Amino acid sequence: MNVLIVFAHPEPKSFNGALFDTAAATLTAAGHTVVSSDLYRMDFDPRTSRANFLEQKDPDYFKPQVEERHATETHGFAPALEAEIGKVEAADLVIFQFPLWWFGLPAILKGWVDRVFAMGRAYGSGRIYEHGPFRGKRALLSLTTGGFQSSYVSGGEEGDILGILRPIHRGIFQFTGFSVLAPAIHYGPVRVEERRRRQWLDEWSQRLRTIESEQPIDVGPYA
Ligand code: FAD
């Protein structure tokens, strides 16, 4: 399998960093081809702007989707952005590794999606959901929280975690054609002992060794 890991944490020595390193090492050892986008290390610019494109279809009024469609037709994405789109197109499995920030993706990763999942390449002209360009690919969220698992349930203070993740699972991945694997969620790593965190890393590694045969999940209703 070709695997793309998109990593969004400002500190490489964080627990997210350890989960990222574990995934890259395990999948490589299992014979998969792993590429990554370490967004902070790349100093990835999350802002959608005219810099996404080599030329402008409409220099007077910037409408991102119009320019994305034009760039799709003219091979007109800026090289650094084209490289990121190419990584997704080449991947059989895409993993997002991130801490849950404000119930969602860190801005740098949200901005990566805004720019990379471009109209024309990732969706458009009726090519959405089961007809999306990324059908046949699978996606997996690997995230950490600050809060306890007991509060991320239906009726809990935070609510059902699958409801919180639904905008990503449904609105980003399934919208563009991906199948969604069960998220890997490590709740409150700062609240547990070192030994437990090391155990989590071992369990994550074990799961990844057989990830190729995992079946997609139903992403569920809104919270
Ligand atoms: P870290 O604090 O980096 O790591 C935890 C511990 O693991 C550290 O002691 C570290 O040294 C240790 N560690 C690192 N590597 C290893 C290793 N190899 N083996 C064993 N231990 C290791 N939380 C929520 O629940 N909901 C929210 O909506 C939310 N919003 C937030 C918004 C912002 C802007 C911020 C900054 C935080 C928010 N948080 C929220 C909290 C955040 O989700 C957690 O702080 C984060 O998920 C913890 O993961 P980490 O990788 O940063 O942990």
Short mmCIF file of N, CA and C in Angstrom, two decimals, residues 154-214:
data_model
loop_
_atom_site.label_atom_id
_atom_site.label_comp_id
_atom_site.label_asym_id
_atom_site.label_seq_id
_atom_site.Cartn_x
_atom_site.Cartn_y
_atom_site.Cartn_z
N SER A 154 -22.15 9.96 24.17
CA SER A 154 -23.48 10.54 24.08
C SER A 154 -24.01 10.82 25.49
N GLY A 155 -24.43 12.04 25.75
CA GLY A 155 -24.90 12.42 27.08
C GLY A 155 -23.78 12.93 27.98
N GLY A 156 -22.54 12.75 27.56
CA GLY A 156 -21.39 13.25 28.33
C GLY A 156 -21.19 14.74 28.08
N GLU A 157 -20.27 15.34 28.84
CA GLU A 157 -20.08 16.80 28.75
C GLU A 157 -19.71 17.24 27.33
N GLU A 158 -18.83 16.47 26.70
CA GLU A 158 -18.39 16.84 25.34
C GLU A 158 -19.32 16.30 24.26
N GLY A 159 -19.92 15.15 24.51
CA GLY A 159 -20.78 14.50 23.52
C GLY A 159 -20.03 13.42 22.75
N ASP A 160 -20.79 12.68 21.96
CA ASP A 160 -20.26 11.53 21.23
C ASP A 160 -19.11 11.93 20.31
N ILE A 161 -17.98 11.29 20.48
CA ILE A 161 -16.80 11.66 19.68
C ILE A 161 -17.05 11.44 18.18
N LEU A 162 -17.83 10.42 17.83
CA LEU A 162 -18.09 10.20 16.39
C LEU A 162 -18.94 11.33 15.81
N GLY A 163 -19.77 11.95 16.66
CA GLY A 163 -20.53 13.12 16.21
C GLY A 163 -19.60 14.31 16.00
N ILE A 164 -18.64 14.47 16.90
CA ILE A 164 -17.67 15.58 16.77
C ILE A 164 -16.81 15.41 15.52
N LEU A 165 -16.47 14.15 15.21
CA LEU A 165 -15.58 13.89 14.06
C LEU A 165 -16.35 13.81 12.74
N ARG A 166 -17.68 13.81 12.82
CA ARG A 166 -18.47 13.61 11.59
C ARG A 166 -18.19 14.64 10.50
N PRO A 167 -18.02 15.92 10.83
CA PRO A 167 -17.71 16.88 9.76
C PRO A 167 -16.43 16.50 8.98
N ILE A 168 -15.50 15.84 9.65
CA ILE A 168 -14.28 15.41 8.95
C ILE A 168 -14.56 14.12 8.19
N HIS A 169 -15.14 13.15 8.90
CA HIS A 169 -15.41 11.84 8.27
C HIS A 169 -16.33 11.98 7.06
N ARG A 170 -17.43 12.71 7.26
CA ARG A 170 -18.45 12.81 6.20
C ARG A 170 -18.18 13.97 5.25
N GLY A 171 -17.85 15.14 5.86
CA GLY A 171 -17.76 16.37 5.06
C GLY A 171 -16.48 16.50 4.27
N ILE A 172 -15.44 15.79 4.70
CA ILE A 172 -14.17 15.86 3.96
C ILE A 172 -13.89 14.50 3.28
N PHE A 173 -13.81 13.44 4.09
CA PHE A 173 -13.37 12.16 3.51
C PHE A 173 -14.44 11.52 2.62
N GLN A 174 -15.61 11.24 3.18
CA GLN A 174 -16.61 10.57 2.34
C GLN A 174 -17.07 11.46 1.20
N PHE A 175 -17.09 12.77 1.42
CA PHE A 175 -17.51 13.70 0.35
C PHE A 175 -16.64 13.55 -0.89
N THR A 176 -15.36 13.28 -0.68
CA THR A 176 -14.43 13.17 -1.81
C THR A 176 -14.22 11.72 -2.26
N GLY A 177 -14.95 10.79 -1.63
CA GLY A 177 -14.93 9.40 -2.10
C GLY A 177 -14.23 8.41 -1.20
N PHE A 178 -13.53 8.89 -0.17
CA PHE A 178 -12.82 7.97 0.72
C PHE A 178 -13.79 7.06 1.48
N SER A 179 -13.33 5.87 1.81
CA SER A 179 -13.94 5.06 2.87
C SER A 179 -13.22 5.40 4.16
N VAL A 180 -13.94 5.31 5.26
CA VAL A 180 -13.42 5.77 6.55
C VAL A 180 -13.17 4.57 7.48
N LEU A 181 -11.97 4.48 8.00
CA LEU A 181 -11.65 3.45 9.01
C LEU A 181 -11.91 4.01 10.40
N ALA A 182 -12.07 3.13 11.37
CA ALA A 182 -12.34 3.56 12.75
C ALA A 182 -11.22 4.48 13.23
N PRO A 183 -11.57 5.61 13.84
CA PRO A 183 -10.52 6.52 14.31
C PRO A 183 -9.73 5.89 15.46
N ALA A 184 -8.46 6.27 15.53
CA ALA A 184 -7.61 5.87 16.67
C ALA A 184 -7.57 7.07 17.60
N ILE A 185 -8.17 6.93 18.78
CA ILE A 185 -8.29 8.08 19.68
C ILE A 185 -7.60 7.76 21.00
N HIS A 186 -6.65 8.60 21.37
CA HIS A 186 -5.98 8.46 22.67
C HIS A 186 -6.40 9.65 23.52
N TYR A 187 -7.18 9.34 24.54
CA TYR A 187 -7.79 10.37 25.37
C TYR A 187 -6.85 10.81 26.49
N GLY A 188 -6.59 12.10 26.54
CA GLY A 188 -5.84 12.66 27.67
C GLY A 188 -4.49 12.01 27.92
N PRO A 189 -3.60 11.96 26.93
CA PRO A 189 -2.31 11.29 27.16
C PRO A 189 -1.52 11.91 28.31
N VAL A 190 -1.74 13.18 28.56
CA VAL A 190 -1.00 13.86 29.62
C VAL A 190 -1.49 13.39 31.01
N ARG A 191 -2.67 12.77 31.03
CA ARG A 191 -3.27 12.38 32.31
C ARG A 191 -2.89 10.98 32.75
N VAL A 192 -2.22 10.23 31.88
CA VAL A 192 -1.90 8.84 32.23
C VAL A 192 -0.40 8.67 32.43
N GLU A 193 -0.05 7.52 33.00
CA GLU A 193 1.37 7.25 33.27
C GLU A 193 2.11 6.92 31.98
N GLU A 194 3.38 7.18 32.02
CA GLU A 194 4.30 6.88 30.92
C GLU A 194 4.12 5.43 30.41
N ARG A 195 3.95 4.51 31.37
CA ARG A 195 3.83 3.09 31.02
C ARG A 195 2.59 2.87 30.13
N ARG A 196 1.52 3.53 30.51
CA ARG A 196 0.26 3.39 29.74
C ARG A 196 0.44 3.98 28.34
N ARG A 197 1.11 5.12 28.26
CA ARG A 197 1.33 5.74 26.94
C ARG A 197 2.17 4.82 26.05
N ARG A 198 3.17 4.18 26.67
CA ARG A 198 3.99 3.26 25.86
C ARG A 198 3.16 2.07 25.38
N GLN A 199 2.26 1.63 26.25
CA GLN A 199 1.34 0.54 25.87
C GLN A 199 0.46 0.98 24.70
N TRP A 200 -0.02 2.23 24.75
CA TRP A 200 -0.85 2.74 23.64
C TRP A 200 -0.06 2.74 22.32
N LEU A 201 1.21 3.10 22.41
CA LEU A 201 2.02 3.12 21.19
C LEU A 201 2.18 1.70 20.63
N ASP A 202 2.34 0.71 21.54
CA ASP A 202 2.44 -0.69 21.10
C ASP A 202 1.14 -1.14 20.44
N GLU A 203 0.01 -0.77 21.04
CA GLU A 203 -1.29 -1.18 20.49
C GLU A 203 -1.55 -0.52 19.13
N TRP A 204 -1.14 0.71 19.00
CA TRP A 204 -1.26 1.44 17.72
C TRP A 204 -0.44 0.73 16.65
N SER A 205 0.76 0.35 17.01
CA SER A 205 1.63 -0.35 16.08
C SER A 205 1.02 -1.69 15.68
N GLN A 206 0.48 -2.41 16.65
CA GLN A 206 -0.16 -3.71 16.34
C GLN A 206 -1.32 -3.53 15.38
N ARG A 207 -2.13 -2.52 15.61
CA ARG A 207 -3.28 -2.30 14.72
C ARG A 207 -2.80 -2.03 13.30
N LEU A 208 -1.76 -1.22 13.18
CA LEU A 208 -1.30 -0.81 11.85
C LEU A 208 -0.72 -1.98 11.05
N ARG A 209 -0.23 -2.99 11.76
CA ARG A 209 0.36 -4.12 11.03
C ARG A 209 -0.68 -4.84 10.17
N THR A 210 -1.95 -4.77 10.56
CA THR A 210 -3.00 -5.46 9.77
C THR A 210 -4.02 -4.47 9.21
N ILE A 211 -3.62 -3.21 9.09
CA ILE A 211 -4.57 -2.17 8.69
C ILE A 211 -5.12 -2.41 7.27
N GLU A 212 -4.32 -3.10 6.45
CA GLU A 212 -4.72 -3.32 5.05
C GLU A 212 -6.03 -4.11 4.96
N SER A 213 -6.29 -4.95 5.95
CA SER A 213 -7.49 -5.80 5.88
C SER A 213 -8.67 -5.24 6.70
N GLU A 214 -8.52 -4.05 7.28
CA GLU A 214 -9.63 -3.49 8.06
C GLU A 214 -10.79 -3.04 7.18
#
